[in-house]
């Protein structure tokens, strides 16, 4: 949810036309070249391990966050609207560089939180508490109004969800397993397999929801213009530019007071109005779009639930990196998920039948289980070529044996207990062994 674009509202220097918007979007959102960098964004819920079902009081949370802001981290640390913490890594030149830097930052963050009697928990949706907004800023005031027009799912997503977001380079301009077109298509079909394999949010407000990834169900139920993927037909740049222009404007920023939250105004219509937007408005507008794969020069894969255990996030990072950046594994993944495209149909992710099955059933779905098994096997073969440590390779193998090979996902552990996923014998779901060595 957090984005690096500032909320500052300096006067617009010049307006942009519809044609200029299309040219700008096409030029900046897909930067091609050999895949060299990798990144990860980790969202975490914050709770008191002694009273995991109770919300942390805002004043106690703020005191801990103030101490965290003083830490010298290599990752960017931000706070989400409901008080979730997010660590966004710097671009790393290798899988192990990314894991090493983020792990060191997490160690420092956890040490500060321990002093405050708090802890991080990796679960895709708060299983107990009502969604309550912690941050009261113009962006989030406007966002809650805008998303709330489509139903309560937007507030729940803002205030109660957490994820593992993996960022990979856009790829080569040329065709092939590492080419832009292939990677863009793969992200939207492999994405359903990743949803199913790593689903970890079967509860909300103390009730089993019937979905392995309730978090993903929230995204699918929200405003389609803001959360749907663009068309996968044709050139990715042209499709994304059209999507940005046709998407609804969430807010019009103001130097003081509440921001305007227009209804039914697309960015295209805004450019044709008597008070058209500026370049900074275009940049800001793109931060208010939340498709499952968001191009930001690189590809941001946003569909994976937060994972159990201190180091559980390393598994989706390692598997995704292998399936995108190792040519042989990327080719295997493409061939594996290609038959799933027919099942997805013409509806966009995340609301098409394939993604719905992944969120509801996880790997209990036979086709998704088969695809996951092939993709995880390809990733395991590729990880040594990417320089993955023995510990990381062992963590992927353990996850494969425990879940993928058995048609399960982390949500199934919580469903087996049908109880408190943050206490009462489930500590192993939150605190895993160190796999970095």
Tab-separated table of C-alpha atoms in Angstrom:
chain	number	residue	atom	x	y	z
A	1	UNK	CA	0.000	0.000	0.000
A	2	UNK	CA	2.742	2.483	0.808
A	3	UNK	CA	4.297	4.311	-2.105
A	4	UNK	CA	7.303	6.532	-2.422
A	5	UNK	CA	5.472	9.389	-4.151
A	6	UNK	CA	5.141	12.322	-1.786
A	7	UNK	CA	1.802	13.640	-0.592
A	8	UNK	CA	3.091	17.179	-1.074
A	9	UNK	CA	0.750	19.376	-3.085
A	10	UNK	CA	2.855	22.029	-4.773
A	11	UNK	CA	0.967	23.983	-7.437
A	12	UNK	CA	0.849	22.190	-10.768
A	13	UNK	CA	3.507	23.586	-13.098
A	14	UNK	CA	1.866	22.430	-16.331
A	15	UNK	CA	-0.997	20.227	-17.377
A	16	UNK	CA	-0.637	17.035	-19.390
A	17	UNK	CA	-2.709	16.044	-22.368
A	18	UNK	CA	-4.170	12.617	-23.003
A	19	UNK	CA	-1.503	11.900	-25.617
A	20	UNK	CA	1.260	13.034	-23.263
A	21	UNK	CA	-0.044	10.780	-20.510
A	22	UNK	CA	0.005	7.781	-22.836
A	23	UNK	CA	3.560	8.558	-23.959
A	24	UNK	CA	4.787	9.096	-20.401
A	25	UNK	CA	3.246	5.876	-19.090
A	26	UNK	CA	4.587	3.830	-21.983
A	27	UNK	CA	8.063	5.248	-21.407
A	28	UNK	CA	8.457	4.858	-17.660
A	29	UNK	CA	6.492	1.795	-16.513
A	30	UNK	CA	8.451	-0.949	-18.310
A	31	UNK	CA	12.227	-0.468	-18.339
A	32	UNK	CA	13.743	-3.284	-20.353
A	33	UNK	CA	17.138	-4.940	-20.192
A	34	UNK	CA	18.666	-8.092	-18.767
A	35	UNK	CA	17.107	-9.074	-15.407
A	36	UNK	CA	19.638	-7.813	-12.869
A	37	UNK	CA	17.796	-6.652	-9.779
A	38	UNK	CA	15.396	-8.169	-7.270
A	39	UNK	CA	13.392	-6.648	-4.451
A	40	UNK	CA	10.822	-7.542	-1.834
A	41	UNK	CA	8.251	-5.601	0.172
A	42	UNK	CA	7.146	-7.237	3.413
A	43	UNK	CA	4.016	-6.212	5.270
A	44	UNK	CA	3.500	-7.436	8.829
A	45	UNK	CA	0.753	-7.242	11.400
A	46	UNK	CA	1.899	-5.997	14.820
A	47	UNK	CA	0.521	-7.620	17.970
A	48	UNK	CA	1.221	-8.220	21.627
A	49	UNK	CA	2.159	-11.927	21.854
A	50	UNK	CA	0.639	-12.121	25.346
A	51	UNK	CA	-2.767	-10.918	24.107
A	52	UNK	CA	-2.819	-11.750	20.391
A	53	UNK	CA	-6.575	-11.318	19.994
A	54	UNK	CA	-6.544	-7.734	21.269
A	55	UNK	CA	-5.603	-4.693	19.177
A	56	UNK	CA	-2.488	-2.818	20.234
A	57	UNK	CA	-3.442	0.609	21.668
A	58	UNK	CA	-2.442	3.444	19.303
A	59	UNK	CA	-0.225	5.219	21.854
A	60	UNK	CA	1.736	2.041	22.515
A	61	UNK	CA	2.093	1.369	18.818
A	62	UNK	CA	3.296	4.921	18.165
A	63	UNK	CA	5.960	4.736	20.878
A	64	UNK	CA	7.365	1.575	19.276
A	65	UNK	CA	7.214	3.073	15.781
A	66	UNK	CA	9.051	6.179	16.943
A	67	UNK	CA	11.919	3.973	18.125
A	68	UNK	CA	11.880	2.069	14.834
A	69	UNK	CA	12.167	5.267	12.797
A	70	UNK	CA	15.539	5.931	14.435
A	71	UNK	CA	17.020	2.650	13.178
A	72	UNK	CA	19.656	2.806	10.418
A	73	UNK	CA	18.010	0.356	7.997
A	74	UNK	CA	18.887	-0.427	4.397
A	75	UNK	CA	15.200	-1.052	3.665
A	76	UNK	CA	12.573	1.673	3.684
A	77	UNK	CA	10.313	1.298	6.733
A	78	UNK	CA	6.766	2.617	6.422
A	79	UNK	CA	3.543	2.295	8.375
A	80	UNK	CA	0.354	1.142	6.667
A	81	UNK	CA	-3.089	2.653	7.328
A	82	UNK	CA	-4.059	0.094	9.987
A	83	UNK	CA	-0.695	0.187	11.744
A	84	UNK	CA	0.903	-2.653	9.796
A	85	UNK	CA	4.646	-2.331	9.250
A	86	UNK	CA	6.204	-2.560	5.800
A	87	UNK	CA	9.866	-3.070	4.923
A	88	UNK	CA	10.746	-2.357	1.283
A	89	UNK	CA	14.179	-3.562	0.251
A	90	UNK	CA	16.589	-1.646	-1.900
A	91	UNK	CA	17.123	-3.213	-5.351
A	92	UNK	CA	19.508	-6.137	-4.843
A	93	UNK	CA	21.879	-7.660	-7.386
A	94	UNK	CA	21.185	-11.210	-6.217
A	95	UNK	CA	18.737	-13.314	-4.251
A	96	UNK	CA	21.099	-13.737	-1.314
A	97	UNK	CA	21.967	-10.032	-1.225
A	98	UNK	CA	18.250	-9.264	-0.966
A	99	UNK	CA	17.692	-11.886	1.738
A	100	UNK	CA	20.763	-10.796	3.689
A	101	UNK	CA	19.921	-7.101	3.809
A	102	UNK	CA	16.238	-7.568	4.630
A	103	UNK	CA	16.997	-10.216	7.268
A	104	UNK	CA	19.419	-7.865	9.026
A	105	UNK	CA	16.787	-5.111	8.997
A	106	UNK	CA	14.140	-7.471	10.361
A	107	UNK	CA	16.464	-8.560	13.168
A	108	UNK	CA	16.868	-4.912	14.188
A	109	UNK	CA	13.132	-4.211	13.936
A	110	UNK	CA	12.210	-7.253	15.993
A	111	UNK	CA	14.717	-6.329	18.706
A	112	UNK	CA	13.101	-2.898	19.115
A	113	UNK	CA	9.609	-4.372	19.137
A	114	UNK	CA	10.615	-6.950	21.768
A	115	UNK	CA	11.666	-4.113	24.051
A	116	UNK	CA	8.157	-2.714	23.618
A	117	UNK	CA	6.542	-6.110	24.280
A	118	UNK	CA	5.370	-6.388	20.664
A	119	UNK	CA	5.981	-8.777	17.797
A	120	UNK	CA	5.477	-9.134	14.063
A	121	UNK	CA	3.128	-11.784	12.713
A	122	UNK	CA	2.993	-13.051	9.149
A	123	UNK	CA	-0.602	-13.715	8.191
A	124	UNK	CA	-2.442	-12.321	5.175
A	125	UNK	CA	-5.421	-10.949	7.106
A	126	UNK	CA	-5.857	-10.062	10.762
A	127	UNK	CA	-7.827	-13.075	12.023
A	128	UNK	CA	-9.458	-11.401	15.009
A	129	UNK	CA	-9.716	-7.644	14.999
A	130	UNK	CA	-12.064	-5.259	13.254
A	131	UNK	CA	-10.292	-3.073	10.671
A	132	UNK	CA	-9.420	0.162	12.464
A	133	UNK	CA	-7.455	2.921	10.786
A	134	UNK	CA	-4.323	4.015	12.634
A	135	UNK	CA	-3.071	6.642	10.172
A	136	UNK	CA	-5.238	9.698	9.614
A	137	UNK	CA	-3.744	11.490	6.636
A	138	UNK	CA	-5.384	13.076	3.577
A	139	UNK	CA	-4.341	10.184	1.323
A	140	UNK	CA	-5.942	7.551	3.516
A	141	UNK	CA	-8.993	9.682	4.305
A	142	UNK	CA	-9.606	9.972	0.572
A	143	UNK	CA	-8.795	6.316	-0.053
A	144	UNK	CA	-11.280	5.102	2.541
A	145	UNK	CA	-14.051	7.237	1.021
A	146	UNK	CA	-13.233	6.151	-2.523
A	147	UNK	CA	-12.858	2.443	-1.817
A	148	UNK	CA	-15.825	2.468	0.543
A	149	UNK	CA	-18.193	3.247	-2.324
A	150	UNK	CA	-17.769	-0.338	-3.548
A	151	UNK	CA	-18.257	-1.933	-0.107
A	152	UNK	CA	-16.427	-2.679	3.167
A	153	UNK	CA	-13.631	-4.685	1.544
A	154	UNK	CA	-11.493	-1.617	0.892
A	155	UNK	CA	-11.302	-0.667	4.558
A	156	UNK	CA	-10.466	-4.256	5.527
A	157	UNK	CA	-7.689	-4.360	2.943
A	158	UNK	CA	-6.279	-1.018	4.088
A	159	UNK	CA	-6.312	-1.754	7.796
A	160	UNK	CA	-6.058	-5.529	8.280
A	161	UNK	CA	-4.064	-7.146	5.466
A	162	UNK	CA	-0.397	-8.012	4.981
A	163	UNK	CA	1.554	-9.456	2.074
A	164	UNK	CA	4.854	-10.457	0.516
A	165	UNK	CA	5.368	-8.441	-2.662
A	166	UNK	CA	8.174	-9.569	-4.970
A	167	UNK	CA	9.695	-7.139	-7.465
A	168	UNK	CA	11.459	-8.418	-10.593
A	169	UNK	CA	12.864	-6.589	-13.584
A	170	UNK	CA	10.624	-6.156	-16.623
A	171	UNK	CA	12.984	-8.206	-18.800
A	172	UNK	CA	14.435	-7.980	-22.278
A	173	UNK	CA	12.756	-6.109	-25.107
A	174	UNK	CA	13.206	-9.180	-27.296
A	175	UNK	CA	10.988	-12.287	-27.115
A	176	UNK	CA	12.017	-15.385	-25.182
A	177	UNK	CA	11.689	-16.701	-21.641
A	178	UNK	CA	13.175	-13.503	-20.163
A	179	UNK	CA	11.447	-11.121	-22.556
A	180	UNK	CA	9.034	-8.401	-21.407
A	181	UNK	CA	5.968	-9.854	-23.135
A	182	UNK	CA	6.545	-13.329	-21.740
A	183	UNK	CA	7.239	-12.103	-18.200
A	184	UNK	CA	4.148	-9.880	-18.207
A	185	UNK	CA	1.936	-12.780	-19.339
A	186	UNK	CA	3.623	-15.215	-16.947
A	187	UNK	CA	3.149	-12.932	-13.956
A	188	UNK	CA	-0.623	-12.903	-14.437
A	189	UNK	CA	-0.975	-16.693	-14.819
A	190	UNK	CA	1.743	-17.912	-12.483
A	191	UNK	CA	0.268	-15.375	-10.072
A	192	UNK	CA	-2.728	-17.644	-9.498
A	193	UNK	CA	-0.395	-20.527	-8.633
A	194	UNK	CA	1.427	-18.283	-6.152
A	195	UNK	CA	-1.901	-17.245	-4.602
A	196	UNK	CA	-2.849	-20.892	-4.084
A	197	UNK	CA	0.524	-22.115	-2.868
A	198	UNK	CA	1.031	-19.321	-0.330
A	199	UNK	CA	-2.574	-18.673	0.744
A	200	UNK	CA	-2.535	-17.802	4.446
A	201	UNK	CA	-5.636	-15.869	5.474
A	202	UNK	CA	-8.628	-18.142	6.117
A	203	UNK	CA	-10.037	-16.102	9.018
A	204	UNK	CA	-11.385	-12.618	9.601
A	205	UNK	CA	-12.992	-11.181	12.734
A	206	UNK	CA	-12.774	-14.572	14.417
A	207	UNK	CA	-14.716	-16.413	11.723
A	208	UNK	CA	-13.584	-18.915	9.085
A	209	UNK	CA	-14.376	-17.200	5.793
A	210	UNK	CA	-14.445	-20.196	3.429
A	211	UNK	CA	-11.424	-18.854	1.551
A	212	UNK	CA	-7.800	-19.957	1.938
A	213	UNK	CA	-6.819	-16.398	0.975
A	214	UNK	CA	-9.474	-14.074	2.313
A	215	UNK	CA	-7.050	-11.254	1.569
A	216	UNK	CA	-7.169	-12.103	-2.132
A	217	UNK	CA	-10.958	-12.300	-1.990
A	218	UNK	CA	-10.982	-8.725	-0.695
A	219	UNK	CA	-8.985	-7.519	-3.679
A	220	UNK	CA	-11.344	-9.277	-6.103
A	221	UNK	CA	-14.400	-7.696	-4.452
A	222	UNK	CA	-13.113	-4.123	-4.611
A	223	UNK	CA	-13.489	-1.465	-7.302
A	224	UNK	CA	-12.592	-3.261	-10.536
A	225	UNK	CA	-11.190	-0.128	-12.145
A	226	UNK	CA	-8.601	0.106	-9.391
A	227	UNK	CA	-7.713	-3.534	-8.710
A	228	UNK	CA	-8.211	-5.397	-12.004
A	229	UNK	CA	-5.350	-6.292	-14.310
A	230	UNK	CA	-5.384	-4.684	-17.759
A	231	UNK	CA	-6.002	-6.693	-20.887
A	232	UNK	CA	-3.211	-9.169	-21.683
A	233	UNK	CA	-3.873	-8.929	-25.420
A	234	UNK	CA	-1.274	-7.044	-27.402
A	235	UNK	CA	1.562	-4.828	-26.228
A	236	UNK	CA	1.902	-4.525	-22.422
A	237	UNK	CA	2.879	-0.854	-22.651
A	238	UNK	CA	-0.179	0.110	-24.677
A	239	UNK	CA	-2.487	-1.966	-22.469
A	240	UNK	CA	-1.159	-0.413	-19.266
A	241	UNK	CA	-1.331	3.121	-20.692
A	242	UNK	CA	-4.999	2.596	-21.589
A	243	UNK	CA	-5.611	1.148	-18.141
A	244	UNK	CA	-4.074	4.164	-16.396
A	245	UNK	CA	-6.113	6.573	-18.497
A	246	UNK	CA	-9.393	4.725	-17.990
A	247	UNK	CA	-8.931	4.047	-14.263
A	248	UNK	CA	-10.964	6.147	-11.816
A	249	UNK	CA	-9.310	9.093	-10.112
A	250	UNK	CA	-9.169	8.386	-6.394
A	251	UNK	CA	-8.516	11.936	-5.225
A	252	UNK	CA	-7.559	15.445	-6.224
A	253	UNK	CA	-4.970	16.666	-3.767
A	254	UNK	CA	-5.251	20.044	-2.049
A	255	UNK	CA	-2.715	22.114	-0.072
A	256	UNK	CA	-5.016	22.181	2.958
A	257	UNK	CA	-8.190	20.592	4.168
A	258	UNK	CA	-9.696	17.349	2.907
A	259	UNK	CA	-8.948	16.208	-0.607
A	260	UNK	CA	-11.699	16.009	-3.192
A	261	UNK	CA	-12.829	12.439	-3.924
A	262	UNK	CA	-14.507	12.576	-7.339
A	263	UNK	CA	-17.002	9.925	-8.353
A	264	UNK	CA	-16.994	8.434	-11.836
A	265	UNK	CA	-14.080	10.555	-13.110
A	266	UNK	CA	-11.462	8.680	-15.136
A	267	UNK	CA	-7.984	10.087	-15.594
A	268	UNK	CA	-8.733	10.314	-19.317
A	269	UNK	CA	-11.787	12.467	-18.616
A	270	UNK	CA	-9.731	14.618	-16.258
A	271	UNK	CA	-7.212	15.371	-19.017
A	272	UNK	CA	-10.117	16.527	-21.205
A	273	UNK	CA	-11.606	18.785	-18.535
A	274	UNK	CA	-11.234	22.504	-18.075
A	275	UNK	CA	-8.782	21.963	-15.183
A	276	UNK	CA	-6.572	19.106	-16.437
A	277	UNK	CA	-4.054	17.287	-14.221
A	278	UNK	CA	-0.302	17.839	-14.143
A	279	UNK	CA	2.564	15.391	-14.427
A	280	UNK	CA	2.735	15.006	-10.651
A	281	UNK	CA	-0.965	14.131	-10.627
A	282	UNK	CA	-0.269	11.366	-13.131
A	283	UNK	CA	2.531	10.016	-10.949
A	284	UNK	CA	0.272	10.093	-7.912
A	285	UNK	CA	-2.666	8.523	-9.761
A	286	UNK	CA	-0.556	5.475	-10.582
A	287	UNK	CA	0.167	4.920	-6.882
A	288	UNK	CA	-3.587	4.570	-6.305
A	289	UNK	CA	-3.930	1.626	-8.724
A	290	UNK	CA	-3.581	-1.828	-7.161
A	291	UNK	CA	-3.680	-4.560	-9.816
A	292	UNK	CA	-2.127	-7.925	-8.926
A	293	UNK	CA	0.900	-7.087	-11.098
A	294	UNK	CA	1.860	-3.411	-11.133
A	295	UNK	CA	4.494	-2.095	-13.554
A	296	UNK	CA	6.716	0.529	-11.954
A	297	UNK	CA	9.673	0.270	-14.303
A	298	UNK	CA	9.942	-3.231	-12.857
A	299	UNK	CA	7.105	-5.700	-12.197
A	300	UNK	CA	5.636	-5.673	-8.702
A	301	UNK	CA	3.879	-8.974	-7.888
A	302	UNK	CA	1.318	-8.151	-5.221
A	303	UNK	CA	-0.681	-11.372	-4.821
A	304	UNK	CA	1.163	-13.339	-2.112
A	305	UNK	CA	-0.173	-13.447	1.467
A	306	UNK	CA	2.189	-12.724	4.359
A	307	UNK	CA	3.785	-15.999	5.453
A	308	UNK	CA	4.152	-17.751	8.832
A	309	UNK	CA	7.467	-17.820	10.656
A	310	UNK	CA	10.216	-15.259	10.998
A	311	UNK	CA	11.764	-16.386	7.710
A	312	UNK	CA	8.693	-17.702	5.878
A	313	UNK	CA	8.818	-14.755	3.466
A	314	UNK	CA	12.066	-16.094	1.979
A	315	UNK	CA	10.313	-19.026	0.306
A	316	UNK	CA	7.990	-17.039	-2.004
A	317	UNK	CA	10.838	-14.639	-2.714
A	318	UNK	CA	13.217	-17.460	-3.685
A	319	UNK	CA	10.629	-19.392	-5.715
A	320	UNK	CA	9.458	-16.305	-7.598
A	321	UNK	CA	13.003	-15.137	-8.314
A	322	UNK	CA	13.929	-18.563	-9.689
A	323	UNK	CA	10.855	-18.815	-11.918
A	324	UNK	CA	11.400	-15.369	-13.405
A	325	UNK	CA	15.160	-14.906	-13.572
A	326	UNK	CA	16.498	-18.374	-14.406
A	327	UNK	CA	15.852	-18.968	-18.148
A	328	UNK	CA	15.303	-22.714	-17.821
A	329	UNK	CA	12.945	-22.371	-14.847
A	330	UNK	CA	11.096	-19.501	-16.569
A	331	UNK	CA	10.507	-21.661	-19.631
A	332	UNK	CA	9.230	-24.532	-17.471
A	333	UNK	CA	6.914	-22.201	-15.569
A	334	UNK	CA	5.542	-20.776	-18.818
A	335	UNK	CA	4.819	-24.215	-20.259
A	336	UNK	CA	3.323	-25.358	-16.972
A	337	UNK	CA	0.842	-22.514	-16.535
A	338	UNK	CA	-0.046	-22.094	-20.208
A	339	UNK	CA	-2.918	-24.635	-19.980
A	340	UNK	CA	-4.355	-22.628	-17.071
A	341	UNK	CA	-4.956	-19.631	-19.352
A	342	UNK	CA	-8.041	-21.299	-20.841
A	343	UNK	CA	-9.486	-21.725	-17.367
A	344	UNK	CA	-8.827	-18.069	-16.571
A	345	UNK	CA	-10.992	-17.103	-19.543
A	346	UNK	CA	-11.441	-13.525	-20.668
A	347	UNK	CA	-12.033	-11.974	-17.255
A	348	UNK	CA	-9.060	-10.127	-15.748
A	349	UNK	CA	-7.176	-11.178	-12.652
A	350	UNK	CA	-7.941	-11.248	-9.762
A	351	UNK	CA	-11.648	-11.939	-10.406
A	352	UNK	CA	-11.463	-14.582	-13.132
A	353	UNK	CA	-12.308	-18.264	-12.402
A	354	UNK	CA	-8.655	-19.333	-12.096
A	355	UNK	CA	-7.765	-16.708	-9.512
A	356	UNK	CA	-11.032	-17.287	-7.665
A	357	UNK	CA	-10.263	-20.997	-7.332
A	358	UNK	CA	-6.738	-20.222	-6.112
A	359	UNK	CA	-7.997	-17.868	-3.411
A	360	UNK	CA	-10.834	-20.127	-2.310
A	361	UNK	CA	-9.284	-23.595	-2.555
A	362	UNK	CA	-5.509	-23.105	-2.539
A	363	UNK	CA	-3.727	-26.244	-3.720
A	364	UNK	CA	-6.727	-28.412	-2.903
A	365	UNK	CA	-7.576	-27.533	-6.517
A	366	UNK	CA	-6.035	-30.415	-8.547
A	367	UNK	CA	-4.878	-28.315	-11.510
A	368	UNK	CA	-3.252	-25.718	-9.294
A	369	UNK	CA	-1.613	-28.439	-7.223
A	370	UNK	CA	-0.130	-30.033	-10.338
A	371	UNK	CA	1.093	-26.705	-11.649
A	372	UNK	CA	2.595	-25.757	-8.292
A	373	UNK	CA	4.442	-29.065	-8.034
A	374	UNK	CA	6.053	-28.550	-11.450
A	375	UNK	CA	6.926	-24.919	-10.751
A	376	UNK	CA	8.416	-25.622	-7.313
A	377	UNK	CA	10.495	-28.452	-8.796
A	378	UNK	CA	11.818	-26.103	-11.481
A	379	UNK	CA	12.583	-23.466	-8.857
A	380	UNK	CA	14.459	-25.992	-6.709
A	381	UNK	CA	16.665	-26.931	-9.666
A	382	UNK	CA	17.325	-23.268	-10.464
A	383	UNK	CA	18.156	-22.014	-6.968
A	384	UNK	CA	21.753	-23.322	-6.944
A	385	UNK	CA	22.300	-21.497	-10.242
A	386	UNK	CA	21.072	-18.297	-8.564
A	387	UNK	CA	23.511	-18.764	-5.678
A	388	UNK	CA	20.891	-19.621	-3.067
A	389	UNK	CA	22.351	-20.775	0.244
A	390	UNK	CA	21.819	-24.330	1.511
A	391	UNK	CA	19.476	-22.929	4.155
A	392	UNK	CA	17.264	-21.194	1.599
A	393	UNK	CA	17.190	-24.278	-0.609
A	394	UNK	CA	16.275	-26.401	2.402
A	395	UNK	CA	13.449	-24.003	3.323
A	396	UNK	CA	11.991	-24.280	-0.182
A	397	UNK	CA	12.301	-28.073	-0.045
A	398	UNK	CA	10.612	-28.194	3.365
A	399	UNK	CA	7.752	-25.987	2.153
A	400	UNK	CA	7.365	-28.181	-0.923
A	401	UNK	CA	7.201	-31.371	1.139
A	402	UNK	CA	4.895	-29.942	3.780
A	403	UNK	CA	2.460	-28.149	1.500
A	404	UNK	CA	2.853	-28.419	-2.273
A	405	UNK	CA	3.369	-32.182	-2.455
A	406	UNK	CA	0.311	-32.705	-0.248
A	407	UNK	CA	-1.995	-30.236	-1.980
A	408	UNK	CA	-1.902	-27.888	0.992
A	409	UNK	CA	-1.027	-24.281	1.750
A	410	UNK	CA	-0.222	-22.495	5.036
A	411	UNK	CA	-3.909	-21.633	5.499
A	412	UNK	CA	-4.663	-25.329	5.893
A	413	UNK	CA	-2.597	-25.456	9.094
A	414	UNK	CA	-4.867	-22.793	10.542
A	415	UNK	CA	-7.983	-24.540	9.256
A	416	UNK	CA	-6.858	-27.775	10.912
A	417	UNK	CA	-6.911	-26.017	14.259
A	418	UNK	CA	-9.949	-23.830	13.542
A	419	UNK	CA	-8.743	-21.732	16.440
A	420	UNK	CA	-6.366	-18.954	17.255
A	421	UNK	CA	-3.671	-18.649	14.577
A	422	UNK	CA	-1.623	-16.403	16.837
A	423	UNK	CA	-1.565	-18.493	19.991
A	424	UNK	CA	-2.343	-21.818	21.674
A	425	UNK	CA	0.163	-24.169	20.118
A	426	UNK	CA	0.700	-22.351	16.820
A	427	UNK	CA	3.903	-20.541	17.733
A	428	UNK	CA	5.763	-22.541	15.096
A	429	UNK	CA	3.629	-20.805	12.477
A	430	UNK	CA	5.037	-17.451	13.543
A	431	UNK	CA	8.625	-18.173	14.531
A	432	UNK	CA	10.622	-20.254	12.109
A	433	UNK	CA	14.253	-21.320	12.138
A	434	UNK	CA	16.991	-19.241	10.519
A	435	UNK	CA	17.496	-20.378	6.918
A	436	UNK	CA	20.007	-17.769	5.770
A	437	UNK	CA	23.161	-19.850	6.177
